[in-house]
Amino acid sequence: MKRVAIIGGGLAGAACAYVLKQAGAEPVIYEAGEELAAGASGNPIGLYNPRLSAHRTPESDFYCAAFSQALRTFQELEDIEWNACGALHLITDEKRQKQLAQTIETWSWPDEEMRLLNAAQASDIAGVDLQHDALYLPQSGYVSPKKLCERYAQGIEVRLNAKIESVSDVDADAVILACGMGVKKFEEARDLPLFPVRGQVTFAKPSEESQKLRCALCYSGYILPEKEGVHKIGSTFQQGVEHSKIHDEDDRENIEALAQIAPGVAKELEVSGRWASVRVTSKDHFPVIGRAHDCKDVYVSTAHSAHGAVGSIAAAHLIADMILGRPLSLGKDVVRKLKPARFMGPV
Ligand SMILES: Cc1cc2nc3c(=O)[nH]c(=O)nc-3n(C[C@H](O)[C@H](O)[C@H](O)COP(=O)(O)OP(=O)(O)OC[C@H]3O[C@@H](n4cnc5c(N)ncnc54)[C@H](O)[C@@H]3O)c2cc1C
């Protein structure tokens, strides 16, 4: 049985552990924090979407596969606060309208999985008055990243307060570096062009109008329907900032972005809390997944940016395939686009 050391107990690491355990390997998670999901994956509730683009690209192929794998995985797990409440992507200009019409043509998903709606139809689905047409994705929704990590790691050996400095500190047949920006501390991933992006989610008590909201609204930000008396309104993006301190102005920014697109929903919301952390992105804004450059048994899963809820599970399947010598679950163009070595000259 292959023993696999996974460094990092966020979505990327815990998802790898889950998939490897199901495949009969023996994963062990080493997490520097006092609990799993001590970093960006500590988000109590996150949005998930398939992230399709107007034309097929390796990026959209990755997220399309990831979306489908994520839905199957969420179905297998209990108590992850999963709600496929649907998402309306509001359309604010003609260019976006054309892009989304092209997206529908390119992907040819059936109407019940993706369709364009006029403002009146979108309002009916949302349960609130909307002035914009929208792309409707009924299977999108929200899930708890924190609870996902806990469920993924159920029945798996987890070592907490275990900050690993070098892959030689762990005794395993293979090592997965899944520790966000922390991967750069390891010789095997030191040269990866990764960047921190701080973000803050705002929690707000619903108003009489906003509590009617039945699905997620996506625009430059997003708002989720109220759950237990709280809306989650996300999120700010501050490139190059690597701390999780709270900023009051981020709450204002989140509410203002909502007010611009759905003023009736934003009116009279009362901010009741917030959560901030640091995402990781790469130079080309695509996740970094695969065998570390020039290393036999060291793998990387990081740079999941704002899409770790779905991206981490597709990453886990791909890395498990590589470690276990199975046919790869993603096509060769996608694998090439994801691999750490893409930054080391011609690929
Ligand atoms: C404000 C905000 C809102 C977001 N909203 C969404 C959303 O709605 N939907 C979505 O899909 N994504 C969202 N994201 C992004 C998502 O949270 C990330 O993509 C995901 O959490 C990344 O997971 P990860 O495991 O790569 O990193 P992390 O969760 O940061 O995990 C890395 C772990 O490694 C540990 N570690 C670091 N160094 C070491 C070491 N040397 N040894 C051992 N352990 C170590 C850390 O303690 C940490 O627990 C959001 C992020 C932020 C900040």
Short mmCIF file of C-alpha atoms and ligand atoms in Angstrom, two decimals:
data_model
loop_
_atom_site.label_atom_id
_atom_site.label_comp_id
_atom_site.label_asym_id
_atom_site.label_seq_id
_atom_site.Cartn_x
_atom_site.Cartn_y
_atom_site.Cartn_z
CA MET A 1 0.00 0.00 0.00
CA LYS A 2 1.40 3.42 -0.98
CA ARG A 3 1.98 5.76 1.93
CA VAL A 4 1.44 9.38 0.83
CA ALA A 5 2.38 12.37 2.99
CA ILE A 6 0.17 15.39 2.32
CA ILE A 7 1.51 18.71 3.56
CA GLY A 8 -1.39 21.08 4.22
CA GLY A 9 -4.85 20.34 5.60
CA GLY A 10 -6.93 22.77 3.49
CA LEU A 11 -9.18 21.85 0.55
CA ALA A 12 -6.25 20.91 -1.70
CA GLY A 13 -4.63 18.55 0.82
CA ALA A 14 -7.79 17.09 2.36
CA ALA A 15 -9.29 16.36 -1.09
CA CYS A 16 -6.12 14.46 -2.06
CA ALA A 17 -6.36 12.45 1.15
CA TYR A 18 -10.01 11.59 0.44
CA VAL A 19 -9.40 10.43 -3.13
CA LEU A 20 -6.22 8.48 -2.24
CA LYS A 21 -7.90 6.71 0.66
CA GLN A 22 -10.81 5.68 -1.60
CA ALA A 23 -8.24 4.30 -4.07
CA GLY A 24 -6.67 2.12 -1.38
CA ALA A 25 -3.58 4.23 -0.57
CA GLU A 26 -2.53 5.30 2.93
CA PRO A 27 -2.56 9.11 3.11
CA VAL A 28 -1.33 11.10 6.14
CA ILE A 29 -2.08 14.83 6.44
CA TYR A 30 0.47 17.11 8.11
CA GLU A 31 -1.12 20.44 9.03
CA ALA A 32 0.80 23.34 10.59
CA GLY A 33 -2.31 24.78 12.27
CA GLU A 34 -4.21 23.59 15.32
CA GLU A 35 -7.03 22.30 13.13
CA LEU A 36 -7.78 21.40 9.52
CA ALA A 37 -8.73 24.31 7.23
CA ALA A 38 -6.48 26.70 9.14
CA GLY A 39 -5.89 28.85 6.03
CA ALA A 40 -8.07 29.98 3.11
CA SER A 41 -10.25 26.89 3.42
CA GLY A 42 -11.53 28.09 6.81
CA ASN A 43 -14.31 29.93 4.92
CA PRO A 44 -17.59 28.87 6.58
CA ILE A 45 -19.54 28.97 3.28
CA GLY A 46 -18.27 29.31 -0.30
CA LEU A 47 -19.89 29.62 -3.71
CA TYR A 48 -19.19 27.07 -6.45
CA ASN A 49 -19.69 27.43 -10.20
CA PRO A 50 -18.48 25.58 -13.33
CA ARG A 51 -16.55 28.62 -14.74
CA LEU A 52 -17.25 27.96 -18.40
CA SER A 53 -15.84 30.38 -20.97
CA ALA A 54 -17.17 31.47 -24.36
CA HIS A 55 -14.74 29.15 -26.18
CA ARG A 56 -13.26 25.85 -25.02
CA THR A 57 -9.82 26.24 -23.47
CA PRO A 58 -7.74 23.97 -21.21
CA GLU A 59 -8.83 26.20 -18.31
CA SER A 60 -12.55 25.82 -18.95
CA ASP A 61 -12.13 22.08 -19.68
CA PHE A 62 -10.47 21.75 -16.26
CA TYR A 63 -13.24 23.59 -14.42
CA CYS A 64 -15.99 21.82 -16.35
CA ALA A 65 -14.56 18.43 -15.28
CA ALA A 66 -13.99 19.78 -11.77
CA PHE A 67 -17.60 20.94 -11.47
CA SER A 68 -18.94 17.54 -12.41
CA GLN A 69 -16.50 15.72 -10.06
CA ALA A 70 -17.39 18.17 -7.26
CA LEU A 71 -21.14 17.54 -7.63
CA ARG A 72 -20.57 13.78 -7.49
CA THR A 73 -18.34 14.17 -4.44
CA PHE A 74 -20.74 16.50 -2.58
CA GLN A 75 -23.43 13.85 -3.08
CA GLU A 76 -21.22 11.30 -1.29
CA LEU A 77 -20.65 13.46 1.79
CA GLU A 78 -22.95 14.41 4.64
CA ASP A 79 -23.03 17.55 6.75
CA ILE A 80 -21.11 19.83 4.38
CA GLU A 81 -23.83 22.51 4.19
CA TRP A 82 -24.18 21.87 0.48
CA ASN A 83 -27.08 23.63 -1.20
CA ALA A 84 -27.43 23.50 -4.99
CA CYS A 85 -29.65 26.56 -4.80
CA GLY A 86 -28.67 27.72 -8.32
CA ALA A 87 -26.78 30.84 -9.38
CA LEU A 88 -27.83 33.76 -11.56
CA HIS A 89 -24.92 35.47 -13.30
CA LEU A 90 -26.28 38.96 -13.90
CA ILE A 91 -25.53 40.58 -17.24
CA THR A 92 -24.63 44.24 -17.17
CA ASP A 93 -23.52 44.98 -20.73
CA GLU A 94 -23.90 43.85 -24.30
CA LYS A 95 -20.40 42.40 -24.52
CA ARG A 96 -21.15 40.07 -21.60
CA GLN A 97 -24.51 39.14 -23.17
CA LYS A 98 -22.71 38.07 -26.36
CA GLN A 99 -20.05 36.16 -24.42
CA LEU A 100 -22.67 34.22 -22.48
CA ALA A 101 -24.72 33.46 -25.61
CA GLN A 102 -21.50 32.07 -27.14
CA THR A 103 -20.81 30.10 -23.94
CA ILE A 104 -24.20 28.40 -24.22
CA GLU A 105 -23.53 27.53 -27.85
CA THR A 106 -20.01 26.24 -27.18
CA TRP A 107 -20.93 23.96 -24.28
CA SER A 108 -24.42 22.91 -25.45
CA TRP A 109 -25.56 22.00 -21.95
CA PRO A 110 -29.28 21.20 -21.78
CA ASP A 111 -31.64 24.00 -20.73
CA GLU A 112 -32.17 22.48 -17.31
CA GLU A 113 -28.42 22.88 -16.59
CA MET A 114 -27.75 26.30 -18.16
CA ARG A 115 -29.91 28.94 -19.84
CA LEU A 116 -30.26 32.66 -20.48
CA LEU A 117 -33.14 34.44 -18.78
CA ASN A 118 -34.60 37.91 -19.20
CA ALA A 119 -34.85 40.14 -16.13
CA ALA A 120 -38.46 39.15 -15.38
CA GLN A 121 -37.64 35.41 -15.55
CA ALA A 122 -34.50 35.95 -13.44
CA SER A 123 -36.58 37.85 -10.85
CA ASP A 124 -39.06 34.96 -10.68
CA ILE A 125 -36.29 32.49 -9.98
CA ALA A 126 -34.44 34.74 -7.55
CA GLY A 127 -37.56 35.71 -5.62
CA VAL A 128 -36.43 39.37 -5.65
CA ASP A 129 -36.74 42.15 -8.20
CA LEU A 130 -33.82 42.19 -10.67
CA GLN A 131 -33.23 44.67 -13.49
CA HIS A 132 -30.73 42.55 -15.44
CA ASP A 133 -30.91 39.53 -17.69
CA ALA A 134 -28.91 36.57 -16.39
CA LEU A 135 -27.24 33.27 -17.16
CA TYR A 136 -28.87 30.69 -14.91
CA LEU A 137 -26.91 27.70 -13.59
CA PRO A 138 -29.37 25.65 -11.52
CA GLN A 139 -26.73 23.20 -10.20
CA SER A 140 -24.41 25.87 -8.81
CA GLY A 141 -24.74 26.87 -5.19
CA TYR A 142 -22.84 26.90 -1.95
CA VAL A 143 -20.96 24.49 0.31
CA SER A 144 -18.85 24.83 3.46
CA PRO A 145 -15.11 24.57 2.59
CA LYS A 146 -14.30 24.11 6.28
CA LYS A 147 -16.74 21.21 6.68
CA LEU A 148 -15.61 19.72 3.36
CA CYS A 149 -12.06 19.53 4.74
CA GLU A 150 -13.31 17.82 7.90
CA ARG A 151 -15.40 15.29 5.93
CA TYR A 152 -12.63 14.62 3.38
CA ALA A 153 -10.28 13.81 6.25
CA GLN A 154 -12.64 11.52 8.15
CA GLY A 155 -10.94 8.20 8.93
CA ILE A 156 -7.55 9.55 7.77
CA GLU A 157 -4.47 10.03 9.92
CA VAL A 158 -4.08 13.78 10.56
CA ARG A 159 -1.11 15.28 12.38
CA LEU A 160 -1.94 18.78 13.63
CA ASN A 161 0.57 21.44 14.76
CA ALA A 162 2.93 19.70 12.34
CA LYS A 163 4.75 22.32 10.33
CA ILE A 164 6.94 20.49 7.82
CA GLU A 165 10.11 22.21 6.61
CA SER A 166 11.40 19.68 4.10
CA VAL A 167 10.04 16.62 2.25
CA SER A 168 12.80 14.59 3.88
CA ASP A 169 11.05 15.19 7.27
CA VAL A 170 8.27 12.76 6.31
CA ASP A 171 8.48 9.04 5.74
CA ALA A 172 6.40 8.26 2.65
CA ASP A 173 6.45 6.81 -0.88
CA ALA A 174 5.18 10.11 -2.28
CA VAL A 175 4.71 13.65 -0.94
CA ILE A 176 2.04 16.19 -1.97
CA LEU A 177 2.75 19.86 -1.30
CA ALA A 178 -0.72 21.32 -0.73
CA CYS A 179 0.10 24.17 1.59
CA GLY A 180 -0.91 27.30 -0.34
CA MET A 181 1.86 29.91 -0.51
CA GLY A 182 3.80 27.61 1.86
CA VAL A 183 4.82 25.38 -1.06
CA LYS A 184 7.46 28.00 -1.93
CA LYS A 185 9.31 27.16 1.29
CA PHE A 186 10.12 23.76 -0.21
CA GLU A 187 13.12 23.38 -2.48
CA GLU A 188 10.99 21.37 -4.97
CA ALA A 189 8.57 24.29 -5.55
CA ARG A 190 10.66 27.30 -4.63
CA ASP A 191 10.68 28.79 -8.15
CA LEU A 192 6.93 28.68 -8.74
CA PRO A 193 5.57 32.17 -9.54
CA LEU A 194 2.83 32.29 -6.88
CA PHE A 195 1.19 35.39 -5.43
CA PRO A 196 -1.06 36.04 -2.43
CA VAL A 197 -4.46 37.71 -2.87
CA ARG A 198 -6.13 38.76 0.37
CA GLY A 199 -9.93 38.70 0.49
CA GLN A 200 -12.78 39.38 2.89
CA VAL A 201 -16.34 38.03 2.96
CA THR A 202 -19.04 40.08 4.68
CA PHE A 203 -21.82 38.51 6.75
CA ALA A 204 -25.09 40.45 6.92
CA LYS A 205 -28.47 40.09 8.63
CA PRO A 206 -31.22 39.89 6.00
CA SER A 207 -33.72 42.68 5.35
CA GLU A 208 -37.39 42.06 4.57
CA GLU A 209 -36.53 42.15 0.83
CA SER A 210 -33.22 40.25 0.88
CA GLN A 211 -34.63 37.33 2.84
CA LYS A 212 -36.80 36.50 -0.20
CA LEU A 213 -33.64 35.69 -2.21
CA ARG A 214 -33.70 32.00 -3.22
CA CYS A 215 -30.49 31.54 -5.22
CA ALA A 216 -26.96 32.97 -5.45
CA LEU A 217 -26.54 36.23 -7.36
CA CYS A 218 -23.16 36.62 -9.11
CA TYR A 219 -21.82 39.91 -10.48
CA SER A 220 -18.40 41.43 -9.74
CA GLY A 221 -19.07 39.86 -6.30
CA TYR A 222 -21.80 37.53 -5.07
CA ILE A 223 -24.52 37.22 -2.44
CA LEU A 224 -25.86 33.92 -1.11
CA PRO A 225 -29.44 33.40 0.10
CA GLU A 226 -29.76 33.82 3.86
CA LYS A 227 -28.95 30.77 5.92
CA GLU A 228 -29.69 30.78 9.63
CA GLY A 229 -30.26 34.54 9.53
CA VAL A 230 -27.05 35.43 7.64
CA HIS A 231 -26.21 36.35 4.04
CA LYS A 232 -22.62 35.83 2.83
CA ILE A 233 -21.51 38.63 0.52
CA GLY A 234 -18.18 38.26 -1.21
CA SER A 235 -15.46 39.11 -1.70
CA THR A 236 -12.72 41.66 -1.96
CA PHE A 237 -9.47 41.01 -3.87
CA GLN A 238 -6.19 42.63 -2.85
CA GLN A 239 -3.32 41.36 -4.95
CA GLY A 240 0.04 40.97 -3.24
CA VAL A 241 -1.44 41.31 0.26
CA GLU A 242 -0.66 38.40 2.58
CA HIS A 243 -2.48 38.93 5.87
CA SER A 244 -5.91 38.06 7.26
CA LYS A 245 -6.61 41.24 9.23
CA ILE A 246 -10.17 42.58 9.05
CA HIS A 247 -10.86 45.84 7.16
CA ASP A 248 -14.16 47.71 7.66
CA GLU A 249 -13.80 49.26 4.20
CA ASP A 250 -13.94 45.78 2.64
CA ASP A 251 -17.48 45.34 4.05
CA ARG A 252 -18.46 48.65 2.49
CA GLU A 253 -16.92 47.56 -0.82
CA ASN A 254 -18.83 44.26 -0.80
CA ILE A 255 -22.17 45.93 0.00
CA GLU A 256 -21.61 48.70 -2.56
CA ALA A 257 -20.90 46.18 -5.34
CA LEU A 258 -24.23 44.50 -4.49
CA ALA A 259 -26.06 47.85 -4.29
CA GLN A 260 -24.97 48.71 -7.81
CA ILE A 261 -26.50 45.60 -9.30
CA ALA A 262 -29.44 44.88 -6.98
CA PRO A 263 -30.17 47.98 -4.89
CA GLY A 264 -33.37 46.54 -3.39
CA VAL A 265 -31.46 43.53 -2.05
CA ALA A 266 -28.62 45.65 -0.63
CA LYS A 267 -30.93 48.13 1.10
CA GLU A 268 -31.13 47.84 4.90
CA LEU A 269 -28.70 44.94 5.18
CA GLU A 270 -26.97 44.98 8.55
CA VAL A 271 -23.35 43.84 8.64
CA SER A 272 -23.02 41.21 11.38
CA GLY A 273 -19.54 39.74 10.82
CA ARG A 274 -16.80 39.01 8.34
CA TRP A 275 -14.04 36.55 7.52
CA ALA A 276 -10.74 37.26 5.78
CA SER A 277 -7.89 35.12 4.49
CA VAL A 278 -5.36 34.79 1.69
CA ARG A 279 -5.92 33.05 -1.64
CA VAL A 280 -3.01 31.95 -3.81
CA THR A 281 -2.82 32.60 -7.52
CA SER A 282 -0.12 31.87 -10.10
CA LYS A 283 1.47 34.05 -12.77
CA ASP A 284 -1.00 32.76 -15.38
CA HIS A 285 -3.92 32.63 -12.89
CA PHE A 286 -4.34 28.88 -13.34
CA PRO A 287 -3.90 26.27 -10.60
CA VAL A 288 -0.56 24.49 -10.26
CA ILE A 289 -1.19 20.74 -10.16
CA GLY A 290 1.08 17.81 -10.92
CA ARG A 291 4.55 16.43 -10.40
CA ALA A 292 7.04 18.99 -9.09
CA HIS A 293 9.58 19.99 -11.73
CA ASP A 294 12.46 17.48 -11.93
CA CYS A 295 11.21 15.49 -8.90
CA LYS A 296 10.14 11.87 -8.96
CA ASP A 297 7.81 11.49 -6.00
CA VAL A 298 6.86 15.06 -5.07
CA TYR A 299 3.59 16.57 -6.30
CA VAL A 300 2.01 20.02 -5.96
CA SER A 301 -1.60 21.24 -5.66
CA THR A 302 -1.89 24.96 -5.12
CA ALA A 303 -2.95 28.31 -6.67
CA HIS A 304 -6.63 27.39 -6.51
CA SER A 305 -7.30 31.11 -6.28
CA ALA A 306 -11.03 31.83 -5.69
CA HIS A 307 -12.21 28.42 -6.94
CA GLY A 308 -10.80 25.83 -4.54
CA ALA A 309 -14.18 24.26 -3.72
CA VAL A 310 -14.34 22.60 -7.15
CA GLY A 311 -10.73 22.83 -8.38
CA SER A 312 -9.26 20.97 -5.41
CA ILE A 313 -11.23 17.77 -6.10
CA ALA A 314 -10.21 17.58 -9.77
CA ALA A 315 -6.62 18.25 -8.65
CA ALA A 316 -6.88 15.39 -6.16
CA HIS A 317 -8.06 12.92 -8.82
CA LEU A 318 -5.28 13.93 -11.19
CA ILE A 319 -2.53 13.62 -8.56
CA ALA A 320 -3.92 10.30 -7.32
CA ASP A 321 -3.87 9.02 -10.93
CA MET A 322 -0.23 10.06 -11.24
CA ILE A 323 0.84 8.52 -7.93
CA LEU A 324 -1.04 5.28 -8.48
CA GLY A 325 -0.10 4.92 -12.15
CA ARG A 326 -3.71 5.05 -13.41
CA PRO A 327 -4.88 6.58 -16.71
CA LEU A 328 -5.13 10.34 -16.18
CA SER A 329 -8.61 11.74 -15.53
CA LEU A 330 -7.89 14.92 -17.55
CA GLY A 331 -6.80 15.39 -21.18
CA LYS A 332 -3.17 16.02 -22.09
CA ASP A 333 -3.67 19.72 -22.98
CA VAL A 334 -5.22 20.34 -19.58
CA VAL A 335 -2.51 18.37 -17.76
CA ARG A 336 0.20 20.32 -19.61
CA LYS A 337 -1.47 23.61 -18.74
CA LEU A 338 -1.64 22.66 -15.03
CA LYS A 339 1.80 21.21 -14.49
CA PRO A 340 4.37 23.03 -12.32
CA ALA A 341 7.04 22.69 -15.06
CA ARG A 342 5.08 25.06 -17.35
CA PHE A 343 6.90 27.95 -15.70
CA MET A 344 10.35 26.43 -16.32
CA GLY A 345 10.76 27.26 -19.98
CA PRO A 346 9.19 25.49 -23.00
CA VAL A 347 6.69 22.76 -22.10
C1 LIG B 1 -12.20 35.73 1.23
C2 LIG B 1 -12.17 34.47 0.43
C3 LIG B 1 -13.33 33.99 -0.15
C4 LIG B 1 -13.30 32.81 -0.91
N1 LIG B 1 -14.46 32.35 -1.45
C5 LIG B 1 -14.45 31.20 -2.17
C6 LIG B 1 -15.66 30.68 -2.71
O1 LIG B 1 -16.74 31.26 -2.54
N2 LIG B 1 -15.58 29.53 -3.44
C7 LIG B 1 -14.39 28.87 -3.65
O2 LIG B 1 -14.37 27.84 -4.34
N3 LIG B 1 -13.23 29.35 -3.14
C8 LIG B 1 -13.25 30.49 -2.41
N4 LIG B 1 -12.09 30.98 -1.89
C9 LIG B 1 -10.84 30.30 -2.25
C10 LIG B 1 -10.62 29.03 -1.47
O3 LIG B 1 -10.78 29.33 -0.12
C11 LIG B 1 -9.20 28.52 -1.82
O4 LIG B 1 -9.12 28.26 -3.20
C12 LIG B 1 -8.89 27.22 -1.06
O5 LIG B 1 -9.19 27.35 0.29
C13 LIG B 1 -7.41 26.87 -1.25
O6 LIG B 1 -7.17 25.68 -0.54
P1 LIG B 1 -5.67 25.21 -0.25
O7 LIG B 1 -5.79 23.93 0.46
O8 LIG B 1 -4.88 25.30 -1.49
O9 LIG B 1 -5.07 26.34 0.71
P2 LIG B 1 -5.31 26.57 2.28
O10 LIG B 1 -6.72 26.37 2.66
O11 LIG B 1 -4.70 27.90 2.60
O12 LIG B 1 -4.50 25.39 2.96
C14 LIG B 1 -3.12 25.37 3.10
C15 LIG B 1 -2.85 24.72 4.46
O13 LIG B 1 -1.47 24.41 4.54
C16 LIG B 1 -1.04 24.63 5.88
N5 LIG B 1 0.41 24.78 5.83
C17 LIG B 1 1.13 25.82 5.30
N6 LIG B 1 2.46 25.56 5.38
C18 LIG B 1 2.58 24.33 5.97
C19 LIG B 1 3.69 23.51 6.31
N7 LIG B 1 4.95 23.90 6.06
N8 LIG B 1 3.47 22.31 6.92
C20 LIG B 1 2.19 21.89 7.18
N9 LIG B 1 1.10 22.65 6.86
C21 LIG B 1 1.29 23.84 6.26
C22 LIG B 1 -1.83 25.87 6.28
O14 LIG B 1 -1.91 25.99 7.68
C23 LIG B 1 -3.16 25.65 5.62
O15 LIG B 1 -4.10 25.01 6.47
C24 LIG B 1 -12.08 32.12 -1.09
C25 LIG B 1 -10.92 32.57 -0.46
C26 LIG B 1 -10.96 33.74 0.30
C27 LIG B 1 -9.71 34.20 0.98
#
